Short mmCIF file of C-alpha atoms and ligand atoms in Angstrom, two decimals:
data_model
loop_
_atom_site.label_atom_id
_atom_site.label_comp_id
_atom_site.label_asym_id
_atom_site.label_seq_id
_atom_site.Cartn_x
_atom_site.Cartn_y
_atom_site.Cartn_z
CA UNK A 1 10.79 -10.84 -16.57
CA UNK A 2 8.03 -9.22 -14.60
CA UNK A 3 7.94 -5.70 -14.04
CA UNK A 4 6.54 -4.41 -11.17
CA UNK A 5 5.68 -0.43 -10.77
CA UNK A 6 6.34 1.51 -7.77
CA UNK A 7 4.17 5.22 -8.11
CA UNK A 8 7.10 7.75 -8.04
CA UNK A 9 5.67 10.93 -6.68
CA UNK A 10 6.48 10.48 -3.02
CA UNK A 11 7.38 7.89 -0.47
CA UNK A 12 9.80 4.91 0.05
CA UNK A 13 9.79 4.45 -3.62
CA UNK A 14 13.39 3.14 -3.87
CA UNK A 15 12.92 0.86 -0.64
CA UNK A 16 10.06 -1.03 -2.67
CA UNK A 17 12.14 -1.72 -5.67
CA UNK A 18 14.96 -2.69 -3.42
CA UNK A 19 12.86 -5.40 -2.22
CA UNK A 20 11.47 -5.73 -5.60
CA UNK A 21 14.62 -6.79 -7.14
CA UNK A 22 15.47 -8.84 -4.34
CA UNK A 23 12.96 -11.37 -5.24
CA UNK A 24 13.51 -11.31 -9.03
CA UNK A 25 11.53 -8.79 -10.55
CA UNK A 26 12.21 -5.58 -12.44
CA UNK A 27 11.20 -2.91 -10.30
CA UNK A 28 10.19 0.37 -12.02
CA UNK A 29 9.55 4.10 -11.13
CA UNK A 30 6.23 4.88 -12.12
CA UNK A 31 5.83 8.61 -13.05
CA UNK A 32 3.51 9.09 -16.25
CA UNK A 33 0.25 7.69 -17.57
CA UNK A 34 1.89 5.58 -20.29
CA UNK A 35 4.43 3.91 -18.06
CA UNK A 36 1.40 2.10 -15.85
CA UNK A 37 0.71 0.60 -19.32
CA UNK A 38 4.02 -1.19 -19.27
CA UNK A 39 3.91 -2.80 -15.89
CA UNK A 40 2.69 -6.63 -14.56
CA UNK A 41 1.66 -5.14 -10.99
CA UNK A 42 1.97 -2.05 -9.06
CA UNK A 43 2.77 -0.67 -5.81
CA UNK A 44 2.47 2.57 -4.44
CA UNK A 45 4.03 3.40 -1.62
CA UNK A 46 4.12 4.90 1.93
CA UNK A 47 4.50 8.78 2.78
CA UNK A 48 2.10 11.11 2.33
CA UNK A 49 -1.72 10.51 1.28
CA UNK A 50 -2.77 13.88 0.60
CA UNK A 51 0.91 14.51 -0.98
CA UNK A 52 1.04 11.47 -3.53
CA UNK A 53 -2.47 12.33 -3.79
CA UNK A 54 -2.42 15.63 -5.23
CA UNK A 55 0.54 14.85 -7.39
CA UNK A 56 -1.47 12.41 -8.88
CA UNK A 57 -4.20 14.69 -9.93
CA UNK A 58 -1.17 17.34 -10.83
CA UNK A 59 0.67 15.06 -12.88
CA UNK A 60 -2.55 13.40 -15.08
CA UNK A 61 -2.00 10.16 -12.90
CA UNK A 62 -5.48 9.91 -10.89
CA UNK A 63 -8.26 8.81 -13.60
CA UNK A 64 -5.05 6.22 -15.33
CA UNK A 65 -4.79 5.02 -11.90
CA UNK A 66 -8.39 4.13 -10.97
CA UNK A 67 -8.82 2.56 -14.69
CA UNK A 68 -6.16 0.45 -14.11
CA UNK A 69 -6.95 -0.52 -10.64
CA UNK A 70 -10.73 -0.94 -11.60
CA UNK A 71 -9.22 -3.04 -14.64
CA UNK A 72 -7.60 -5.47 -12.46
CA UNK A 73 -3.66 -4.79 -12.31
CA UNK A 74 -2.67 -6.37 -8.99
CA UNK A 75 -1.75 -4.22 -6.94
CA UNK A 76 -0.58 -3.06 -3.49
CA UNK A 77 -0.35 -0.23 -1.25
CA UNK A 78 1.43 0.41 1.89
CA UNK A 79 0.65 2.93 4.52
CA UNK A 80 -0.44 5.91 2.57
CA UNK A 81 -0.78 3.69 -0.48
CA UNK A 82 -3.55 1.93 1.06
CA UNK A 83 -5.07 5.32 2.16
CA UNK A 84 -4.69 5.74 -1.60
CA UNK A 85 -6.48 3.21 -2.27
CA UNK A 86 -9.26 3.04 0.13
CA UNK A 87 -12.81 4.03 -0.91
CA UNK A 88 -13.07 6.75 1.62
CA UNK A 89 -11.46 8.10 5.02
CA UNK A 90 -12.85 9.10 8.10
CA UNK A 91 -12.16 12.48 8.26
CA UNK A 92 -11.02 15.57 5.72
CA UNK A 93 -11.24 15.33 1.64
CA UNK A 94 -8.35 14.14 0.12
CA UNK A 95 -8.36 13.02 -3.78
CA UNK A 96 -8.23 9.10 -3.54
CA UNK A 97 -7.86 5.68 -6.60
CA UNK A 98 -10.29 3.64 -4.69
CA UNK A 99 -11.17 0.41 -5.51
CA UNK A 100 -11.02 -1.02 -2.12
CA UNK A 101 -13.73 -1.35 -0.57
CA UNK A 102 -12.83 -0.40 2.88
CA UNK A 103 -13.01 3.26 5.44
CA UNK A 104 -9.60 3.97 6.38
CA UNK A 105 -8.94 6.18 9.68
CA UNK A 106 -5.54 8.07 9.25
CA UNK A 107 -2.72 7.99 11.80
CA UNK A 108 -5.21 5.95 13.84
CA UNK A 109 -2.84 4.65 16.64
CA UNK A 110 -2.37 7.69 17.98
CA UNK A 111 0.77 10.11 19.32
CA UNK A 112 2.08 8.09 21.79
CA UNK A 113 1.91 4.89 19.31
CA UNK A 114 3.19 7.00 16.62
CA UNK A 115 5.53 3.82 15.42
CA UNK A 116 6.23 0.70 16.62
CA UNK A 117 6.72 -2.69 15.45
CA UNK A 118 4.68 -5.58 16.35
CA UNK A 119 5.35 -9.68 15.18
CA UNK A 120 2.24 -10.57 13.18
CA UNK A 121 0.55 -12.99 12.18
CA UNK A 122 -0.60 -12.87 8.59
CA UNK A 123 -2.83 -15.10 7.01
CA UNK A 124 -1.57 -16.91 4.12
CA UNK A 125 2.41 -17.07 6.12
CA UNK A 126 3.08 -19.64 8.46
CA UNK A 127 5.93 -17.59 10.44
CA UNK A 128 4.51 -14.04 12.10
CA UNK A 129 6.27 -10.84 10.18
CA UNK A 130 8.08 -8.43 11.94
CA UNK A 131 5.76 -5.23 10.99
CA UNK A 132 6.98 -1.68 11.10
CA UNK A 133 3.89 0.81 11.44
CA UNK A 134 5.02 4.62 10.95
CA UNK A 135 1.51 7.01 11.73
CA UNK A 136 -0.34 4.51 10.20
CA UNK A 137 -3.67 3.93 9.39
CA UNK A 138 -6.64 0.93 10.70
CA UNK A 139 -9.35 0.57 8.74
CA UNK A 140 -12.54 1.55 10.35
CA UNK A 141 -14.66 -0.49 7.79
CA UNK A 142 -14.64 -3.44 5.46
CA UNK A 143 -16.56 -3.94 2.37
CA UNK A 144 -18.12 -7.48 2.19
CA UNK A 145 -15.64 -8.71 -0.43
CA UNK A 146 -12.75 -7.86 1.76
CA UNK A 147 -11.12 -10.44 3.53
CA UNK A 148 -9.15 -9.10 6.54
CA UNK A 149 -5.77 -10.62 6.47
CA UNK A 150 -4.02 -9.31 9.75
CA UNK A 151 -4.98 -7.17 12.71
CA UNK A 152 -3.79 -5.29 15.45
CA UNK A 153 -5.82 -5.07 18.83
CA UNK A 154 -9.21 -6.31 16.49
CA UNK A 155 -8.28 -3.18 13.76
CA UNK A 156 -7.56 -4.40 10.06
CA UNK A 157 -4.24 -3.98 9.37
CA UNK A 158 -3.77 -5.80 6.10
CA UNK A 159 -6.72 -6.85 3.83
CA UNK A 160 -7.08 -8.27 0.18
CA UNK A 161 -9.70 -7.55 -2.74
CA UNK A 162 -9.76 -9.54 -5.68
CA UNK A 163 -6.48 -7.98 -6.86
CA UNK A 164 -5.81 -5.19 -4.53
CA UNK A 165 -3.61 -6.16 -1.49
CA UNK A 166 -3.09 -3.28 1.03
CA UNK A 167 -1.22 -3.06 4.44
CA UNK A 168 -1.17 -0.32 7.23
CA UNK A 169 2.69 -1.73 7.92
CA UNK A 170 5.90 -0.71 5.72
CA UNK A 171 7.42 -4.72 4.71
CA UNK A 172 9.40 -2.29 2.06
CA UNK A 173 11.74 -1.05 5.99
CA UNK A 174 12.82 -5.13 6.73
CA UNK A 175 14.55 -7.63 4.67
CA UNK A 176 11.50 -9.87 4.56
CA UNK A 177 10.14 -10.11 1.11
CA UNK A 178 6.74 -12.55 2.00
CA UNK A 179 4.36 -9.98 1.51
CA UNK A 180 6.04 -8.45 -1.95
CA UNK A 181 6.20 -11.73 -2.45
CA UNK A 182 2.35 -12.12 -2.36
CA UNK A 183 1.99 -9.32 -4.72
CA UNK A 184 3.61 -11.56 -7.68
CA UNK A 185 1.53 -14.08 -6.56
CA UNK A 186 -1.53 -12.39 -7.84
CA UNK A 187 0.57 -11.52 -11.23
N1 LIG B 1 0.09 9.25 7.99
C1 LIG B 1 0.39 9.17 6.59
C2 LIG B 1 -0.83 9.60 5.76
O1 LIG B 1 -1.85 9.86 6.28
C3 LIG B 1 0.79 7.79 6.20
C4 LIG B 1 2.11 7.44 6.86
C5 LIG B 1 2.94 6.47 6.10
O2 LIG B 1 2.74 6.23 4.92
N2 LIG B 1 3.93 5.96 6.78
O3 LIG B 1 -0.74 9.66 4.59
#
């Protein structure tokens, strides 16, 4: 069975392996450096970028995590996750994984968009998915091996790397597993 990681420090980790399980897979907590050894994928989660990522650094978790990223374990990050995983922010200094080539700009929509949900479309789905965005980030910047995937308004939303998928939108809050879904795909 495949095994699919969720980071465990902070966040919607048991809403991801809700989801997770839905669609077939074992979906595991992720706390220590050995346990990312023993997973097909990854995911880290939404909540709080600077949170998750000083527990990472606390906790050993930050130089496993870029080795295993940089080694090719698919993997993707929601909200904070893809701050996570971004290769720098716009503003403030905040320990990051990288990997993905891209400039993320924290809670980028603003106060008075502070959430909301919007029907996108995503490439790769033929229906639009109903996306809930809690203080999320855009991304300011793309890489040229980034392919933009979705969009709000013209600002990246969702974008894929080789085998880092990351979305500014929380698919872990609905009942629609499509984009999990194209996680496994890349297992
Ligand atoms: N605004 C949060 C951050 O900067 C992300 C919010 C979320 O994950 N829903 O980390």
């Amino acid at each position: 069975m495949t095994r699919v990681g969720v980071l465990a420090l902070q966040g919607d980790v048991r809403e991801h392996i809700h989801i997770l399980e839905s669609l077939g897979v074992e979906g595991i907590p992720v706390k220590k450096p050995e346990e990312l050894g023993e997973v097909d994928a990854l995911v880290i989660p939404g909540g709080e970028s600077t949170t998750i990522g000083k527990m990472a650094v606390r906790f050993g978790l930050l130089e496993p995590l870029r080795t295993a990223v940089g080694e090719g374990l698919p993997v993707y990050g929601t909200c904070a996750g893809m701050i996570l995983l971004a290769s720098a922010v716009t503003d403030g200094d905040q320990p990051l994984i990288g990997g993905l080539d891209v400039v993320v700009k924290r809670n980028a929509f603003g106060r008075q968009n502070e959430s909301f949900e919007a029907s996108l479309d995503v490439l790769g789905l033929a229906e639009p998915f109903q996306a809930v965005f809690i203080r999320a980030p855009w991304i300011e910047k793309v890489g040229s091996d980034v392919d933009v995937i979705a969009a709000v308004d013209d600002h990246p939303v969702m974008v894929r790397q080789d085998s880092i998928l990351a979305s500014s939108f929380h698919p872990e809050l609905t009942q629609d597993g499509r984009i999990h879904q194209m996680l496994l795909e890349m297992v």
